[in-house]
CSV table of C-alpha atoms and ligand atoms in Angstrom, one decimal:
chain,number,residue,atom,x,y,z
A,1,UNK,CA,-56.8,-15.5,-14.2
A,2,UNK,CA,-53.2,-16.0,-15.4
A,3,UNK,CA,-51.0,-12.8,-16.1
A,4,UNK,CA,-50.7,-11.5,-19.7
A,5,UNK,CA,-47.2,-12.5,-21.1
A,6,UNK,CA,-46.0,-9.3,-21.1
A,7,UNK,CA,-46.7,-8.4,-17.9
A,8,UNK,CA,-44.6,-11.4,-16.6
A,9,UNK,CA,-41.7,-10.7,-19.1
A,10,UNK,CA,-42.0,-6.9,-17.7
A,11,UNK,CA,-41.8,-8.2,-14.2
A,12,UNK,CA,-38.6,-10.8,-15.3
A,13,UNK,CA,-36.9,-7.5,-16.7
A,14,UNK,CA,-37.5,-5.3,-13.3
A,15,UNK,CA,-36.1,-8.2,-11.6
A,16,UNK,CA,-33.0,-8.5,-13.6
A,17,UNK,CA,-32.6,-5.1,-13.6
A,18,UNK,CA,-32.7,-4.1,-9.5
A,19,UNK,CA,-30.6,-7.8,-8.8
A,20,UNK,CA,-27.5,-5.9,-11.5
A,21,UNK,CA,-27.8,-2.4,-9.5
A,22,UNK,CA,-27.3,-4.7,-6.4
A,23,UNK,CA,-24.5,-6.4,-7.9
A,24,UNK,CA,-23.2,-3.6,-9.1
A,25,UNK,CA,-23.5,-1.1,-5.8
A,26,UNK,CA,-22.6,-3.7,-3.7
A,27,UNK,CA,-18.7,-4.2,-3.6
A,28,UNK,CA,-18.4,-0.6,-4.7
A,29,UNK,CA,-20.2,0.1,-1.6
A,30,UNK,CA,-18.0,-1.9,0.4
A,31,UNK,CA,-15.0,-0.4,-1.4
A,32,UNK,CA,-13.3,-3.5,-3.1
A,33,UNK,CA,-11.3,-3.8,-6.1
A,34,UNK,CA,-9.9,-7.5,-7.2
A,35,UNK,CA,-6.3,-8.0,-5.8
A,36,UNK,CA,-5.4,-7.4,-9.8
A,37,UNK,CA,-7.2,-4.2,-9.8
A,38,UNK,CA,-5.6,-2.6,-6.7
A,39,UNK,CA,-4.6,1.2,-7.3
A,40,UNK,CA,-1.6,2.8,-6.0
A,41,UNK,CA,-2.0,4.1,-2.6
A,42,UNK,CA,-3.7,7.1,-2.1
A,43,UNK,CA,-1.5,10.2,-0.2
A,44,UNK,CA,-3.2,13.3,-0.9
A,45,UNK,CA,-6.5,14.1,1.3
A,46,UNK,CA,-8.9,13.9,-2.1
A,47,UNK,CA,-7.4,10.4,-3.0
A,48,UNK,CA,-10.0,8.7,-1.1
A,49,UNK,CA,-12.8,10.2,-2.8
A,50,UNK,CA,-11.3,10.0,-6.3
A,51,UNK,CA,-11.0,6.1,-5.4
A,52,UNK,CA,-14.6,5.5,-5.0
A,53,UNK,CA,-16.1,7.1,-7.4
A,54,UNK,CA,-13.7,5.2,-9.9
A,55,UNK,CA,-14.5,2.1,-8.1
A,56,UNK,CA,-18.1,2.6,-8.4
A,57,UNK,CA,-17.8,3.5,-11.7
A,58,UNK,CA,-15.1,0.3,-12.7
A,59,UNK,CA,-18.0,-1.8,-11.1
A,60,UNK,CA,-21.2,-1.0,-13.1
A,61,UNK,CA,-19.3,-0.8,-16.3
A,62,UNK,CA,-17.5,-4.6,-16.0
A,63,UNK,CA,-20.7,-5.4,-15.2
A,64,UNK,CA,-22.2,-4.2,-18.1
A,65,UNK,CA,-19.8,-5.2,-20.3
A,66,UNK,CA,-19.9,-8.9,-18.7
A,67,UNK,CA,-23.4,-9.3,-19.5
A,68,UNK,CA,-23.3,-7.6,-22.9
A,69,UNK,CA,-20.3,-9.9,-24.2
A,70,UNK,CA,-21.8,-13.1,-22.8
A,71,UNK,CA,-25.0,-12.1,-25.1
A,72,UNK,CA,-23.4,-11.4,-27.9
A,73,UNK,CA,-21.6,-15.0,-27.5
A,74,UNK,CA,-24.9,-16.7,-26.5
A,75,UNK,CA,-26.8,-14.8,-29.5
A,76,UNK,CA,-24.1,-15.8,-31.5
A,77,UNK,CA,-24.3,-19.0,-31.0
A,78,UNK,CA,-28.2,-19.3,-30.7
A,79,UNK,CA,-28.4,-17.8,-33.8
A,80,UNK,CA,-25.7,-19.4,-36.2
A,81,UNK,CA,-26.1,-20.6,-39.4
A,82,UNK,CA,-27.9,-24.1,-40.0
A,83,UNK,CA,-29.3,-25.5,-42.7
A,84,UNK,CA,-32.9,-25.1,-43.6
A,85,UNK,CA,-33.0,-22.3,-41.6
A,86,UNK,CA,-33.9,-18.8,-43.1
A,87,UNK,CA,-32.7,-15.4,-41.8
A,88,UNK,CA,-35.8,-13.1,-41.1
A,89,UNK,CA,-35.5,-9.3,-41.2
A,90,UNK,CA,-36.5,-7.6,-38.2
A,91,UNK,CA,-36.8,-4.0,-37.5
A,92,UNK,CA,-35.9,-4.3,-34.0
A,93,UNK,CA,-37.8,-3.7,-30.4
A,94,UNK,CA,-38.8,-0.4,-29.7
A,95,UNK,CA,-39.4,-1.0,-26.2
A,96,UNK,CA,-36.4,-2.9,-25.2
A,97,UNK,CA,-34.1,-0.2,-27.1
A,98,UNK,CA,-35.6,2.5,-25.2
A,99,UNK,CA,-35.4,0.8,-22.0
A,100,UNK,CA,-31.5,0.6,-22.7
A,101,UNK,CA,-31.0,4.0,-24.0
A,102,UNK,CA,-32.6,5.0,-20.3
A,103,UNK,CA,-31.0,2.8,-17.8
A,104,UNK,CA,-27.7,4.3,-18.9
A,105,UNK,CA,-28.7,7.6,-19.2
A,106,UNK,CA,-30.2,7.7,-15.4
A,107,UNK,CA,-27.0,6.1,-14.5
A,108,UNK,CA,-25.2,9.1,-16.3
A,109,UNK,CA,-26.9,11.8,-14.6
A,110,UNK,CA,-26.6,9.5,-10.9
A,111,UNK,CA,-22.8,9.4,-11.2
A,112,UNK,CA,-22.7,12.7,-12.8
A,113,UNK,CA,-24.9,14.0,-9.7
A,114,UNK,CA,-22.2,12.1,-7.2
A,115,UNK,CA,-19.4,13.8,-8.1
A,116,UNK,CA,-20.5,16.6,-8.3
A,117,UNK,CA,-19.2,18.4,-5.4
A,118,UNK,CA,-15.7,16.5,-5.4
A,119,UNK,CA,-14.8,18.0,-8.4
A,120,UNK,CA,-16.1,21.3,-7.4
A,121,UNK,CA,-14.1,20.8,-4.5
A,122,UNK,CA,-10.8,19.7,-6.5
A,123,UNK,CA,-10.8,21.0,-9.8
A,124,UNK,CA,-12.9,24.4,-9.0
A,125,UNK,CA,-12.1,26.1,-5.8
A,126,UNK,CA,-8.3,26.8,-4.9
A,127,UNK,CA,-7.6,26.4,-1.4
A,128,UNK,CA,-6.6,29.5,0.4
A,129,UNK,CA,-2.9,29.6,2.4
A,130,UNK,CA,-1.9,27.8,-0.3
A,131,UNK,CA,1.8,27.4,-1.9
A,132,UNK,CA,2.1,28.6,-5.1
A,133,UNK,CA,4.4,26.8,-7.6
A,134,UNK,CA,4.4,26.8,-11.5
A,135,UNK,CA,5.2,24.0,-13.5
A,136,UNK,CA,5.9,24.2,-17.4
A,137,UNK,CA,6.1,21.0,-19.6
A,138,UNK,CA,8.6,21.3,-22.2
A,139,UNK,CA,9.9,17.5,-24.4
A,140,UNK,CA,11.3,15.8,-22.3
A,141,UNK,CA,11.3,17.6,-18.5
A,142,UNK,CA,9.4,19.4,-16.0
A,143,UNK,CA,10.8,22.9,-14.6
A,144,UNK,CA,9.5,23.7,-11.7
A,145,UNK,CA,9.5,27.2,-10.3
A,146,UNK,CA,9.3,28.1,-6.2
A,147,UNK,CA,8.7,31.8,-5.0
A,148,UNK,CA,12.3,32.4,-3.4
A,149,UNK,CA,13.5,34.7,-0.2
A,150,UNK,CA,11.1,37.3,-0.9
A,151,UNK,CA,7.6,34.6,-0.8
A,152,UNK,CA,7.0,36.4,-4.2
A,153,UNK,CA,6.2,33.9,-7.3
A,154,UNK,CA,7.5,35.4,-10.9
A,155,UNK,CA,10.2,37.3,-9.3
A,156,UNK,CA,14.2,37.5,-10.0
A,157,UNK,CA,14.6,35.4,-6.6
A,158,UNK,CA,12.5,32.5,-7.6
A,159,UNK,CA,13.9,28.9,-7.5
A,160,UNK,CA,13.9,27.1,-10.5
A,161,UNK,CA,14.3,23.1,-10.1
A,162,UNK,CA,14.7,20.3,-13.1
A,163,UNK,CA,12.1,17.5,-12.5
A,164,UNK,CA,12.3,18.2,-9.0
A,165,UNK,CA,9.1,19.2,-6.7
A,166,UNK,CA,9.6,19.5,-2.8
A,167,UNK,CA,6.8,20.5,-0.7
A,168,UNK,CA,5.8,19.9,2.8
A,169,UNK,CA,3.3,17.8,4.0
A,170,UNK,CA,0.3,18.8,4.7
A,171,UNK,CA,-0.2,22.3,3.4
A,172,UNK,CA,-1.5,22.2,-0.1
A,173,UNK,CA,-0.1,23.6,-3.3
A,174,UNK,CA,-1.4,25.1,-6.3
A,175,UNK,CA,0.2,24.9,-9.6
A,176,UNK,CA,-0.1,26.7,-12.5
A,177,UNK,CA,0.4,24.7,-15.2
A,178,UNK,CA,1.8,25.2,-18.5
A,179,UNK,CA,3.6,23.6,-21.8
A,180,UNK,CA,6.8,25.4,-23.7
A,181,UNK,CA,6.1,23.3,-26.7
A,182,UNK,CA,3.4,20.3,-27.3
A,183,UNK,CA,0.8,18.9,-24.6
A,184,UNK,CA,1.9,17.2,-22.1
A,185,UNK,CA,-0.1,15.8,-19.0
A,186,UNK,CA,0.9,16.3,-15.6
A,187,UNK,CA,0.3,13.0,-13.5
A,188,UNK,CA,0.9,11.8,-9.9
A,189,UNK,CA,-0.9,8.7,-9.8
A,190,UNK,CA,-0.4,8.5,-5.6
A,191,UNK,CA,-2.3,11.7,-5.4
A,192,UNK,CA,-5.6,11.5,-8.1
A,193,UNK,CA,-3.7,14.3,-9.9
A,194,UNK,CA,-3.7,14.2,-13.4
A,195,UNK,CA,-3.9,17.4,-15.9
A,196,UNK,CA,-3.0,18.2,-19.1
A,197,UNK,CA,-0.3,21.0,-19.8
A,198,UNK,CA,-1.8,22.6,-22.5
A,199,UNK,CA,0.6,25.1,-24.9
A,200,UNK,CA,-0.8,29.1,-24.6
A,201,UNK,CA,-2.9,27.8,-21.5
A,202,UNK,CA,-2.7,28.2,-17.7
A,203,UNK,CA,-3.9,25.5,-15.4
A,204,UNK,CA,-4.5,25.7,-11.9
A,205,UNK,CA,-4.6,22.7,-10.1
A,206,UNK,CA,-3.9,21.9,-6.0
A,207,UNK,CA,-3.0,18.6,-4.4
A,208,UNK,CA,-1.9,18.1,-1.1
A,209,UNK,CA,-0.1,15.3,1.2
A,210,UNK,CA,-0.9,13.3,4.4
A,211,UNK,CA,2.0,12.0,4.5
A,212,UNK,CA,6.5,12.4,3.7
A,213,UNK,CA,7.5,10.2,1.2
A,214,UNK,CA,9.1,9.7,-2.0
A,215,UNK,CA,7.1,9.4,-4.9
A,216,UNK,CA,7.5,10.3,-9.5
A,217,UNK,CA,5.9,12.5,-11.8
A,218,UNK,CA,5.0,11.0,-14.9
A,219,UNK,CA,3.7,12.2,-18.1
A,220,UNK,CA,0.5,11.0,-19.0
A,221,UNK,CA,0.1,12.2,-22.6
A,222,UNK,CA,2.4,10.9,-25.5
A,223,UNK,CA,4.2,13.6,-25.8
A,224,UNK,CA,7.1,13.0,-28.5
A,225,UNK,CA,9.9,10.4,-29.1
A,226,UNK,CA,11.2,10.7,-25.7
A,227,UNK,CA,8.0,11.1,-23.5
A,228,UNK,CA,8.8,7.5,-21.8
A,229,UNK,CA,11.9,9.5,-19.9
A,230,UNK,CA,10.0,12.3,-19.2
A,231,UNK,CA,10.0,11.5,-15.0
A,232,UNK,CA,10.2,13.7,-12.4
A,233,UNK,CA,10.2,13.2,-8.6
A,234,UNK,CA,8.3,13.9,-5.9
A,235,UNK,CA,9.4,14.6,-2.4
A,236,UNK,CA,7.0,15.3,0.3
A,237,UNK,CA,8.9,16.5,3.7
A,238,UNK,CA,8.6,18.2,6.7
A,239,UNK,CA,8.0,21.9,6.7
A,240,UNK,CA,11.4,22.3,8.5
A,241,UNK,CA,13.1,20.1,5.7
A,242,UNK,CA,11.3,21.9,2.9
A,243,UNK,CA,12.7,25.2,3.6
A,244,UNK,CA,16.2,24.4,4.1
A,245,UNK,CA,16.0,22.7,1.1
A,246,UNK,CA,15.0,25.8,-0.8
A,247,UNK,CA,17.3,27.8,1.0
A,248,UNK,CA,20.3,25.6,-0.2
A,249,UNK,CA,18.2,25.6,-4.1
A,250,UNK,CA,18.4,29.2,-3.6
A,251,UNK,CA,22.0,29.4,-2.5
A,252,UNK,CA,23.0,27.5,-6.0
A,253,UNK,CA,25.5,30.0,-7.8
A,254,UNK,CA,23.8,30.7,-11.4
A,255,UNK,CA,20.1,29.7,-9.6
A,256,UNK,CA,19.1,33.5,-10.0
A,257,UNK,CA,20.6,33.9,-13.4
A,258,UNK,CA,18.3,31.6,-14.6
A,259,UNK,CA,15.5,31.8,-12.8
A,260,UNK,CA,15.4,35.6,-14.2
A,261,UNK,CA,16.4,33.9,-17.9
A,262,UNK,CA,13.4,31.8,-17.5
A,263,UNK,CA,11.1,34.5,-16.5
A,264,UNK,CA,12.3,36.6,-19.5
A,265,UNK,CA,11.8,33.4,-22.0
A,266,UNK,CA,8.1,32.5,-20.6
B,1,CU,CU1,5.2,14.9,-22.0
């Protein structure tokens, strides 16, 4: 006895279904982006991770939106005006509208699910032996703040830089983030770090390095007429080359003055 028809359309839709989560988990699985697609490369130890998950999650929805547009062209098409044709209303299909309001919805909760614990790991929990470091937006700059001689952050001795962040590699940092005037959003696209510096709020974020290097800070939110210059630099060094360099920040007549200015003004 032959199949009822809606069985086999059933079976067609199964089918179309599992072969699109193949094609979709399938270069994300193998971690592949099209040559145009490459990211930056990753240098903090979370970059990896971060990558992944946006690969994974790049894959399924140009996938989706592949399909979708080459139906609407096809439908489009299929469906254009001719003559002696008549439009017919049509309320819709129930079942096919729920099927699409769940496939989605499980894939939600899957990727949701996934990253879970990596951004437990980097938005949530601080690591400990960290260095602490403040950094307040303001149009068009980053200051950023290092606990002088004494180790002590928020303190007279405290080194006070212009769009200039030193660390050393390998130890992580948190920063507590800040904005003097209008949001701005901290970004280091090498490390997966991106934040907004949100006025009357403080931010903690951490990010690390695996290896020295140069690298820029970049504002990510439009932040005002001059938010295209608002760059900073990152240098990543030894831990040897890190503290001479703070020593000679620290050594920088007027440093103190204004460090202690700046503590009295935030
Ligand atoms: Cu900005």
């Amino acid at each position: 006895m032959p199949l009822p028809q809606s069985v086999v359309a059933g079976r067609k839709t199964f089918r179309a279904w599992l072969l699109f989560l193949a094609l979709a988990a399938l270069p994300a699985a193998g971690g592949a982006l099209p040559f145009w697609l490459r990211l930056p490369e990753g240098v903090s130890s979370y970059s990896g991770r971060i990558d992944t998950l946006f690969r994974l999650i790049l894959w399924i929805t140009g996938i989706i939106f592949v399909v979708v547009e080459a139906l609407l062209l096809f439908f489009l098409f299929r469906y254009r005006r001719r003559e002696g044709r008549r439009a017919h209303y049509t309320h819709g299909n129930n079942r096919l509208e729920v099927i699409w309001t769940i496939i989605p919805a499980v894939i939600c909760v899957i990727l949701a699910l996934l990253s879970r614990r990596s951004w437990a790991e980097i938005k949530q929990q601080m690591p400990k032996d960290a260095m602490p470091i403040e950094i307040v937006g303001e149009q068009f700059a980053w200051n950023i703040r290092y606990a002088g001689p004494d180790g002590k952050l928020g303190t007279a001795d405290d080194v006070v830089t212009l769009n200039q962040l030193h660390f050393p590699v390998g130890r992580p940092v948190v920063a507590t983030l800040r904005s003097k005037d209008v949001i701005h959003s901290f970004f280091l696209p090498e490390f997966r770090v991106k934040q907004d510096a949100v006025p009357g709020m403080s931010t903690r974020i951490w990010f690390d390095a695996m290896r020295v290097g140069h690298w820029e800070i970049a504002c990510a939110e439009l932040c005002g007429l001059g938010h295209y210059r608002m760059k900073g630099f990152v240098t990543v060094e030894t831990p040897e080359e890190f503290e001479k360099w703070l020593a000679e920040q620290a050594a920088q007549p007027g440093q103190a003055a204004s460090a202690a200015q700046e503590k009295q003004g935030s």
